[in-house]
GROMACS .gro file of C-alpha atoms in nm:
model
  383
    1MET     CA    1   0.036   0.011  -0.031
    2LEU     CA    2   0.145   0.315  -0.142
    3LYS     CA    3  -0.018   0.633   0.018
    4CYS     CA    4   0.156   0.926  -0.149
    5GLY     CA    5   0.066   1.310  -0.240
    6THR     CA    6   0.041   1.420  -0.598
    7ARG     CA    7   0.338   1.404  -0.834
    8TRP     CA    8   0.555   1.214  -0.587
    9GLY     CA    9   0.606   0.976  -0.826
   10LYS     CA   10   0.449   0.660  -0.758
   11THR     CA   11   0.341   0.563  -1.104
   12LYS     CA   12   0.729   0.532  -1.202
   13LEU     CA   13   0.809   0.348  -0.879
   14ALA     CA   14   0.513   0.131  -1.008
   15VAL     CA   15   0.670   0.099  -1.340
   16GLN     CA   16   0.957  -0.024  -1.162
   17GLU     CA   17   0.803  -0.318  -0.971
   18ALA     CA   18   0.617  -0.457  -1.280
   19PHE     CA   19   0.917  -0.462  -1.444
   20TYR     CA   20   1.053  -0.671  -1.121
   21TYR     CA   21   0.757  -0.914  -1.191
   22LEU     CA   22   0.785  -0.919  -1.594
   23GLY     CA   23   1.120  -1.049  -1.571
   24LYS     CA   24   0.963  -1.378  -1.401
   25PRO     CA   25   0.942  -1.639  -1.700
   26ASN     CA   26   0.582  -1.691  -1.772
   27ALA     CA   27   0.396  -1.403  -1.517
   28ARG     CA   28   0.094  -1.245  -1.574
   29ILE     CA   29   0.062  -0.877  -1.489
   30TRP     CA   30  -0.224  -0.636  -1.488
   31TRP     CA   31  -0.174  -0.267  -1.413
   32LEU     CA   32  -0.570  -0.152  -1.367
   33ALA     CA   33  -0.623   0.252  -1.361
   34PRO     CA   34  -0.932   0.429  -1.300
   35SER     CA   35  -1.000   0.546  -1.672
   36TRP     CA   36  -0.839   0.455  -1.975
   37SER     CA   37  -0.725   0.772  -2.030
   38GLU     CA   38  -0.510   0.722  -1.708
   39ALA     CA   39  -0.480   0.358  -1.848
   40GLY     CA   40  -0.277   0.493  -2.131
   41VAL     CA   41  -0.037   0.757  -1.924
   42ALA     CA   42   0.074   0.461  -1.765
   43TRP     CA   43   0.120   0.257  -2.106
   44ARG     CA   44   0.312   0.523  -2.255
   45MET     CA   45   0.566   0.569  -1.963
   46PHE     CA   46   0.606   0.186  -1.909
   47LEU     CA   47   0.732   0.199  -2.311
   48GLU     CA   48   0.943   0.503  -2.290
   49ASP     CA   49   1.122   0.264  -2.014
   50ILE     CA   50   1.080  -0.086  -2.119
   51PRO     CA   51   1.449  -0.200  -2.353
   52HIS     CA   52   1.294  -0.277  -2.705
   53GLU     CA   53   1.505  -0.578  -2.754
   54VAL     CA   54   1.269  -0.757  -2.425
   55MET     CA   55   0.989  -0.718  -2.592
   56SER     CA   56   0.858  -0.999  -2.856
   57SER     CA   57   0.491  -0.839  -2.918
   58ILE     CA   58   0.311  -0.544  -2.881
   59ASN     CA   59  -0.080  -0.463  -2.946
   60ASN     CA   60  -0.136  -0.103  -2.899
   61SER     CA   61  -0.511  -0.124  -2.879
   62GLU     CA   62  -0.564  -0.376  -2.620
   63LYS     CA   63  -0.278  -0.193  -2.446
   64SER     CA   64  -0.037  -0.536  -2.359
   65ILE     CA   65   0.303  -0.693  -2.423
   66ARG     CA   66   0.478  -1.001  -2.403
   67VAL     CA   67   0.838  -1.028  -2.327
   68ILE     CA   68   1.067  -1.272  -2.430
   69ASN     CA   69   1.045  -1.480  -2.141
   70GLY     CA   70   0.702  -1.552  -2.212
   71SER     CA   71   0.552  -1.282  -1.969
   72TRP     CA   72   0.261  -1.050  -2.011
   73ILE     CA   73   0.150  -0.696  -1.884
   74TRP     CA   74  -0.201  -0.559  -1.971
   75PHE     CA   75  -0.314  -0.201  -1.922
   76LYS     CA   76  -0.672  -0.208  -1.854
   77SER     CA   77  -0.936   0.043  -1.730
   78ALA     CA   78  -1.163  -0.021  -1.372
   79GLU     CA   79  -1.426   0.163  -1.522
   80GLU     CA   80  -1.618  -0.148  -1.636
   81TYR     CA   81  -1.416  -0.346  -1.414
   82GLU     CA   82  -1.730  -0.644  -1.406
   83HIS     CA   83  -1.647  -0.731  -1.752
   84LEU     CA   84  -1.266  -0.801  -1.731
   85ARG     CA   85  -1.152  -1.180  -1.750
   86ALA     CA   86  -0.803  -1.311  -1.701
   87GLU     CA   87  -0.643  -1.616  -1.542
   88GLY     CA   88  -0.485  -1.642  -1.239
   89LEU     CA   89  -0.234  -1.289  -1.204
   90ASP     CA   90   0.100  -1.307  -1.063
   91PHE     CA   91   0.151  -0.919  -0.990
   92ALA     CA   92  -0.167  -0.623  -1.027
   93VAL     CA   93  -0.113  -0.285  -1.013
   94LEU     CA   94  -0.389  -0.052  -0.839
   95ASP     CA   95  -0.300   0.306  -0.987
   96GLU     CA   96  -0.511   0.562  -0.814
   97ALA     CA   97  -0.722   0.294  -0.583
   98ALA     CA   98  -0.907   0.580  -0.411
   99ARG     CA   99  -1.076   0.697  -0.691
  100MET     CA  100  -1.164   0.299  -0.822
  101LYS     CA  101  -1.503   0.122  -0.671
  102ARG     CA  102  -1.425  -0.146  -0.385
  103ASP     CA  103  -1.533  -0.464  -0.564
  104ALA     CA  104  -1.305  -0.363  -0.850
  105TRP     CA  105  -1.056  -0.520  -0.589
  106PHE     CA  106  -1.269  -0.691  -0.417
  107GLU     CA  107  -1.451  -0.891  -0.709
  108CYS     CA  108  -1.233  -0.881  -0.993
  109ILE     CA  109  -0.863  -0.858  -0.885
  110ARG     CA  110  -0.812  -1.007  -0.553
  111PRO     CA  111  -0.942  -1.342  -0.667
  112ARG     CA  112  -0.750  -1.368  -0.985
  113LEU     CA  113  -0.445  -1.376  -0.739
  114THR     CA  114  -0.555  -1.668  -0.555
  115ASP     CA  115  -0.406  -1.959  -0.751
  116LYS     CA  116  -0.069  -1.810  -0.800
  117GLN     CA  117  -0.027  -1.681  -0.459
  118GLY     CA  118   0.020  -1.310  -0.632
  119LYS     CA  119   0.127  -0.964  -0.512
  120ALA     CA  120  -0.094  -0.644  -0.562
  121LEU     CA  121   0.072  -0.262  -0.546
  122PHE     CA  122  -0.180  -0.025  -0.422
  123LEU     CA  123  -0.083   0.375  -0.530
  124SER     CA  124  -0.285   0.641  -0.483
  125THR     CA  125  -0.361   0.971  -0.344
  126PRO     CA  126  -0.663   0.942  -0.058
  127LYS     CA  127  -1.014   1.027  -0.156
  128GLY     CA  128  -1.210   1.075   0.192
  129MET     CA  129  -1.205   0.774   0.438
  130ASN     CA  130  -1.307   0.512   0.179
  131TRP     CA  131  -1.238   0.148   0.092
  132PHE     CA  132  -0.906   0.233   0.004
  133TYR     CA  133  -0.847   0.359   0.380
  134GLU     CA  134  -0.994   0.090   0.529
  135ILE     CA  135  -0.740  -0.149   0.335
  136TYR     CA  136  -0.416   0.092   0.400
  137MET     CA  137  -0.492   0.045   0.804
  138MET     CA  138  -0.481  -0.320   0.758
  139GLY     CA  139  -0.124  -0.259   0.691
  140ARG     CA  140  -0.071   0.008   0.965
  141ALA     CA  141  -0.184  -0.215   1.198
  142ASN     CA  142   0.087  -0.522   1.082
  143ILE     CA  143  -0.219  -0.793   0.928
  144PRO     CA  144   0.000  -1.032   0.787
  145GLY     CA  145   0.055  -1.010   0.445
  146TRP     CA  146  -0.067  -0.604   0.431
  147GLU     CA  147   0.230  -0.311   0.444
  148SER     CA  148   0.171   0.039   0.380
  149PHE     CA  149   0.385   0.330   0.338
  150SER     CA  150   0.320   0.684   0.322
  151PHE     CA  151   0.511   0.947   0.152
  152PRO     CA  152   0.394   1.378   0.114
  153THR     CA  153   0.446   1.513  -0.224
  154TRP     CA  154   0.730   1.751  -0.030
  155THR     CA  155   0.987   1.382   0.032
  156ASN     CA  156   1.008   1.410  -0.358
  157PRO     CA  157   1.366   1.587  -0.405
  158TYR     CA  158   1.262   1.654  -0.761
  159ILE     CA  159   0.960   1.903  -0.631
  160GLN     CA  160   1.094   2.258  -0.609
  161ALA     CA  161   0.957   2.398  -0.213
  162GLY     CA  162   0.868   2.732  -0.380
  163GLU     CA  163   0.599   2.493  -0.544
  164ILE     CA  164   0.459   2.322  -0.220
  165ASP     CA  165   0.448   2.668  -0.070
  166SER     CA  166   0.245   2.812  -0.327
  167ALA     CA  167   0.036   2.571  -0.355
  168ARG     CA  168  -0.069   2.551  -0.002
  169GLN     CA  169  -0.108   2.969  -0.019
  170ASP     CA  170  -0.370   2.883  -0.382
  171MET     CA  171  -0.545   2.579  -0.187
  172PRO     CA  172  -0.821   2.541   0.059
  173GLU     CA  173  -0.617   2.418   0.389
  174ARG     CA  174  -0.834   2.070   0.377
  175LEU     CA  175  -0.766   2.022   0.010
  176PHE     CA  176  -0.389   2.052   0.027
  177ASP     CA  177  -0.326   1.828   0.332
  178GLN     CA  178  -0.527   1.565   0.107
  179GLU     CA  179  -0.390   1.627  -0.239
  180PHE     CA  180   0.009   1.670  -0.122
  181GLY     CA  181  -0.012   1.639   0.238
  182ALA     CA  182  -0.170   1.254   0.170
  183GLU     CA  183  -0.398   1.259   0.442
  184PHE     CA  184  -0.687   1.110   0.500
  185LEU     CA  185  -0.973   1.330   0.539
  186SER     CA  186  -1.248   1.265   0.837
  187ASP     CA  187  -1.544   1.403   0.653
  188LEU     CA  188  -1.775   1.246   0.427
  189GLY     CA  189  -1.655   1.297   0.076
  190ALA     CA  190  -1.426   1.544   0.185
  191VAL     CA  191  -1.708   1.809   0.063
  192PHE     CA  192  -2.023   1.738   0.260
  193ARG     CA  193  -2.014   1.766   0.674
  194PHE     CA  194  -2.296   1.635   0.830
  195LYS     CA  195  -2.439   1.721   1.181
  196ARG     CA  196  -2.515   1.373   1.367
  197ASP     CA  197  -2.767   1.310   1.623
  198GLU     CA  198  -2.621   1.249   1.968
  199VAL     CA  199  -2.893   0.940   2.058
  200THR     CA  200  -2.977   0.820   1.689
  201LYS     CA  201  -2.669   0.908   1.543
  202GLU     CA  202  -2.897   0.991   1.214
  203ILE     CA  203  -2.747   1.285   0.974
  204VAL     CA  204  -2.982   1.555   1.096
  205ASN     CA  205  -3.050   1.657   0.764
  206VAL     CA  206  -3.232   1.405   0.660
  207ARG     CA  207  -3.547   1.437   0.804
  208GLY     CA  208  -3.930   1.495   0.734
  209SER     CA  209  -4.113   1.375   0.382
  210PHE     CA  210  -4.196   1.538   0.053
  211GLN     CA  211  -4.519   1.773   0.036
  212GLU     CA  212  -4.795   1.824  -0.104
  213PRO     CA  213  -4.783   2.251  -0.217
  214VAL     CA  214  -4.945   2.469  -0.063
  215VAL     CA  215  -5.192   2.726  -0.129
  216ALA     CA  216  -4.936   3.099  -0.155
  217GLU     CA  217  -4.638   2.901  -0.055
  218LYS     CA  218  -4.314   3.001  -0.270
  219TYR     CA  219  -4.086   2.744  -0.381
  220VAL     CA  220  -3.807   2.736  -0.568
  221GLY     CA  221  -3.636   2.429  -0.772
  222GLY     CA  222  -3.298   2.332  -0.940
  223VAL     CA  223  -3.291   2.098  -1.233
  224ASP     CA  224  -2.958   1.951  -1.342
  225LEU     CA  225  -3.050   1.793  -1.705
  226GLY     CA  226  -2.929   1.471  -1.811
  227LYS     CA  227  -2.687   1.465  -2.075
  228ARG     CA  228  -2.600   1.124  -2.258
  229SER     CA  229  -2.702   0.832  -2.062
  230SER     CA  230  -2.658   1.039  -1.702
  231PHE     CA  231  -3.028   1.141  -1.533
  232THR     CA  232  -3.185   1.482  -1.496
  233VAL     CA  233  -3.289   1.518  -1.148
  234ILE     CA  234  -3.516   1.766  -1.012
  235PHE     CA  235  -3.558   1.930  -0.648
  236ILE     CA  236  -3.850   2.167  -0.506
  237LEU     CA  237  -3.761   2.371  -0.212
  238ASP     CA  238  -4.011   2.577   0.017
  239MET     CA  239  -3.865   2.884   0.171
  240ALA     CA  240  -3.747   2.678   0.479
  241GLY     CA  241  -3.494   2.469   0.270
  242HIS     CA  242  -3.724   2.136   0.268
  243VAL     CA  243  -3.702   1.937  -0.031
  244VAL     CA  244  -4.071   1.939  -0.094
  245ALA     CA  245  -4.056   1.770  -0.384
  246TYR     CA  246  -3.792   1.533  -0.572
  247ASP     CA  247  -3.812   1.425  -0.989
  248ARG     CA  248  -3.534   1.140  -1.111
  249PHE     CA  249  -3.564   1.010  -1.437
  250LYS     CA  250  -3.369   0.937  -1.759
  251THR     CA  251  -3.500   1.005  -2.127
  252VAL     CA  252  -3.333   1.136  -2.443
  253ASP     CA  253  -3.588   1.303  -2.565
  254TRP     CA  254  -3.566   1.671  -2.527
  255THR     CA  255  -3.896   1.741  -2.559
  256LEU     CA  256  -3.992   1.535  -2.235
  257GLN     CA  257  -3.773   1.638  -2.011
  258VAL     CA  258  -3.853   2.015  -2.061
  259LYS     CA  259  -4.261   1.960  -1.992
  260ARG     CA  260  -4.186   1.695  -1.685
  261VAL     CA  261  -3.973   1.986  -1.569
  262ALA     CA  262  -4.238   2.219  -1.638
  263ASN     CA  263  -4.526   2.070  -1.471
  264LEU     CA  264  -4.334   2.020  -1.192
  265GLY     CA  265  -4.291   2.399  -1.149
  266LEU     CA  266  -4.663   2.460  -1.222
  267LYS     CA  267  -4.779   2.185  -0.923
  268TYR     CA  268  -4.541   2.393  -0.705
  269ASN     CA  269  -4.700   2.780  -0.738
  270ASN     CA  270  -4.467   2.855  -1.051
  271ALA     CA  271  -4.140   2.782  -0.840
  272ARG     CA  272  -3.908   3.011  -0.958
  273MET     CA  273  -3.653   2.704  -1.102
  274LEU     CA  274  -3.293   2.751  -1.161
  275LEU     CA  275  -3.155   2.560  -1.466
  276ASP     CA  276  -2.826   2.391  -1.597
  277SER     CA  277  -2.735   2.590  -1.868
  278THR     CA  278  -2.398   2.448  -1.964
  279GLY     CA  279  -2.330   2.333  -2.299
  280ILE     CA  280  -2.644   2.138  -2.437
  281GLY     CA  281  -2.818   2.276  -2.137
  282ASP     CA  282  -2.864   2.653  -2.349
  283PRO     CA  283  -3.106   2.507  -2.598
  284ILE     CA  284  -3.320   2.323  -2.368
  285TYR     CA  285  -3.345   2.621  -2.149
  286ASP     CA  286  -3.449   2.851  -2.455
  287PHE     CA  287  -3.695   2.566  -2.519
  288LEU     CA  288  -3.853   2.557  -2.154
  289LYS     CA  289  -3.873   2.927  -2.151
  290GLN     CA  290  -4.106   2.923  -2.376
  291ILE     CA  291  -4.363   2.718  -2.204
  292TYR     CA  292  -4.249   2.799  -1.846
  293PRO     CA  293  -4.128   3.163  -1.820
  294TYR     CA  294  -4.052   3.096  -1.478
  295ALA     CA  295  -3.701   2.981  -1.508
  296SER     CA  296  -3.329   3.088  -1.516
  297PRO     CA  297  -3.067   2.935  -1.656
  298TYR     CA  298  -2.701   2.890  -1.465
  299TYR     CA  299  -2.391   2.832  -1.619
  300ILE     CA  300  -2.221   2.555  -1.453
  301SER     CA  301  -1.791   2.545  -1.519
  302ALA     CA  302  -1.496   2.412  -1.445
  303GLY     CA  303  -1.407   2.739  -1.265
  304GLY     CA  304  -1.526   2.928  -0.978
  305LYS     CA  305  -1.932   2.930  -1.027
  306ARG     CA  306  -1.837   2.534  -0.988
  307MET     CA  307  -1.687   2.592  -0.667
  308SER     CA  308  -1.884   2.873  -0.585
  309LEU     CA  309  -2.213   2.675  -0.657
  310ILE     CA  310  -2.095   2.343  -0.426
  311ASP     CA  311  -1.936   2.528  -0.152
  312ASN     CA  312  -2.267   2.726  -0.059
  313LEU     CA  313  -2.440   2.408  -0.045
  314SER     CA  314  -2.190   2.243   0.168
  315LEU     CA  315  -2.220   2.546   0.389
  316MET     CA  316  -2.575   2.551   0.394
  317ILE     CA  317  -2.579   2.169   0.483
  318GLU     CA  318  -2.355   2.187   0.787
  319GLN     CA  319  -2.584   2.467   0.919
  320GLU     CA  320  -2.855   2.237   0.882
  321GLU     CA  321  -3.024   2.536   0.580
  322ILE     CA  322  -3.143   2.271   0.372
  323THR     CA  323  -3.355   1.907   0.425
  324TRP     CA  324  -3.491   1.628   0.304
  325ALA     CA  325  -3.677   1.304   0.308
  326GLU     CA  326  -3.479   1.014   0.261
  327ILE     CA  327  -3.320   1.028  -0.090
  328PRO     CA  328  -3.072   0.685  -0.126
  329GLU     CA  329  -2.963   0.817  -0.456
  330LEU     CA  330  -2.875   1.176  -0.289
  331MET     CA  331  -2.681   1.023  -0.011
  332ASN     CA  332  -2.495   0.786  -0.224
  333GLU     CA  333  -2.388   1.109  -0.449
  334LEU     CA  334  -2.323   1.345  -0.156
  335GLN     CA  335  -2.092   1.058   0.039
  336VAL     CA  336  -1.908   1.010  -0.263
  337PHE     CA  337  -1.899   1.342  -0.424
  338GLY     CA  338  -1.513   1.474  -0.405
  339ILE     CA  339  -1.219   1.747  -0.439
  340GLU     CA  340  -1.003   1.695  -0.772
  341THR     CA  341  -0.718   1.820  -0.869
  342THR     CA  342  -0.670   1.925  -1.225
  343ARG     CA  343  -0.363   1.822  -1.425
  344THR     CA  344  -0.249   2.191  -1.392
  345GLY     CA  345  -0.345   2.212  -1.014
  346LYS     CA  346  -0.675   2.363  -0.982
  347PRO     CA  347  -0.919   2.228  -0.686
  348THR     CA  348  -1.227   2.142  -0.866
  349TYR     CA  349  -1.543   1.980  -0.742
  350GLU     CA  350  -1.674   1.607  -0.935
  351ALA     CA  351  -1.773   1.266  -0.844
  352PRO     CA  352  -1.530   0.939  -0.897
  353ARG     CA  353  -1.532   0.836  -1.225
  354GLY     CA  354  -1.795   0.564  -1.278
  355PHE     CA  355  -2.027   0.778  -1.014
  356ASN     CA  356  -2.367   1.057  -1.070
  357ASP     CA  357  -2.366   1.372  -0.940
  358ASP     CA  358  -2.659   1.474  -1.061
  359CYS     CA  359  -2.878   1.497  -0.786
  360VAL     CA  360  -2.586   1.710  -0.632
  361PHE     CA  361  -2.587   1.951  -0.862
  362ALA     CA  362  -2.938   2.039  -0.904
  363LEU     CA  363  -2.995   2.033  -0.544
  364ALA     CA  364  -2.715   2.275  -0.506
  365LEU     CA  365  -2.888   2.477  -0.774
  366ALA     CA  366  -3.220   2.458  -0.590
  367ALA     CA  367  -2.996   2.589  -0.285
  368TRP     CA  368  -2.819   2.913  -0.464
  369ALA     CA  369  -3.196   2.979  -0.620
  370LEU     CA  370  -3.300   2.966  -0.256
  371LYS     CA  371  -3.016   3.178  -0.096
  372LYS     CA  372  -2.936   3.374  -0.386
  373ARG     CA  373  -3.266   3.450  -0.501
  374GLY     CA  374  -3.260   3.815  -0.659
  375GLY     CA  375  -2.833   3.797  -0.626
  376VAL     CA  376  -2.623   3.858  -0.866
  377GLY     CA  377  -2.575   3.615  -1.155
  378PHE     CA  378  -3.012   3.582  -1.231
  379THR     CA  379  -3.322   3.752  -1.142
  380PHE     CA  380  -3.621   3.533  -1.102
  381ILE     CA  381  -3.982   3.696  -1.267
  382ASP     CA  382  -4.127   3.883  -0.932
  383TRP     CA  383  -4.364   3.689  -0.753
   0.00000   0.00000   0.00000
């Protein structure tokens, strides 16, 4: 288990470890990454370092190499781990394991190491206290067969101290501690912090039930439009910040999406709706406006607006200014939603690859509409 800060050099180390096992006759090795693009990064790094004279065959499309001693290595994505099939493995690398689903290890990789008594190398920057944290602690507890090591970014002698200091100043403290200090954060998903009842231990925000509209009551809503295979999600809030209505559906028919959004808004006294109008949302908003004039656009981008939207929702949840009935899909998304760093080192909020975030952004839009109505960025039609 290798828990490291970003840019520490963990992938480079894993390449050397894979070389060692590739030197054993007839070995079978897998390199698993959270996505194909990330597997491709390791693949290219591997090709740069491996001596060409030891390769007997190479398949660029399936990202596999066979060497002259009969050993093979394959580079794969964990996005659809349930479809991965293989004979027994001698060695496996789980690159950025904290961003994979736990079953990629327990259902896919672990069983394939059994017959050959194979080894596995986990390497990752932490992402909250998820399954990677659990198995990392097995090594810290000296459980036989497990070893765990931790290295913050600044232990890499090739990283300039000034870069570390600059990142510390530019980033939120907890994000810096996680991404550069390689620390596990105790809050769920590293973004949303939930208070729990001292007696029942239940999350205090989860209470009450959905409600039918009340005459003369005012409502606001948030809409995250489904794109490709994702869900369209609608939340309606009353002025106390309680979720009174929720809809989640999947359809590629934009006409049906717009009608469903408009119908729910009309039901709740012409609720003032805030709609994600990023990219594909623009023409849909224009269409919606024709039949439902009580909606306003919001452009969720990877920059400041996205961060502000989630920061507002996080604060409202922490201060109990927003509540909802039991919604399993919402809780699942809130708990895995996290902070990522882009290739340029800037923080951004998003769900791990393979997980949904439609509920999170729809609720964030509704919360923003409630908190910021009449403020900068958009103006609702007067009630």
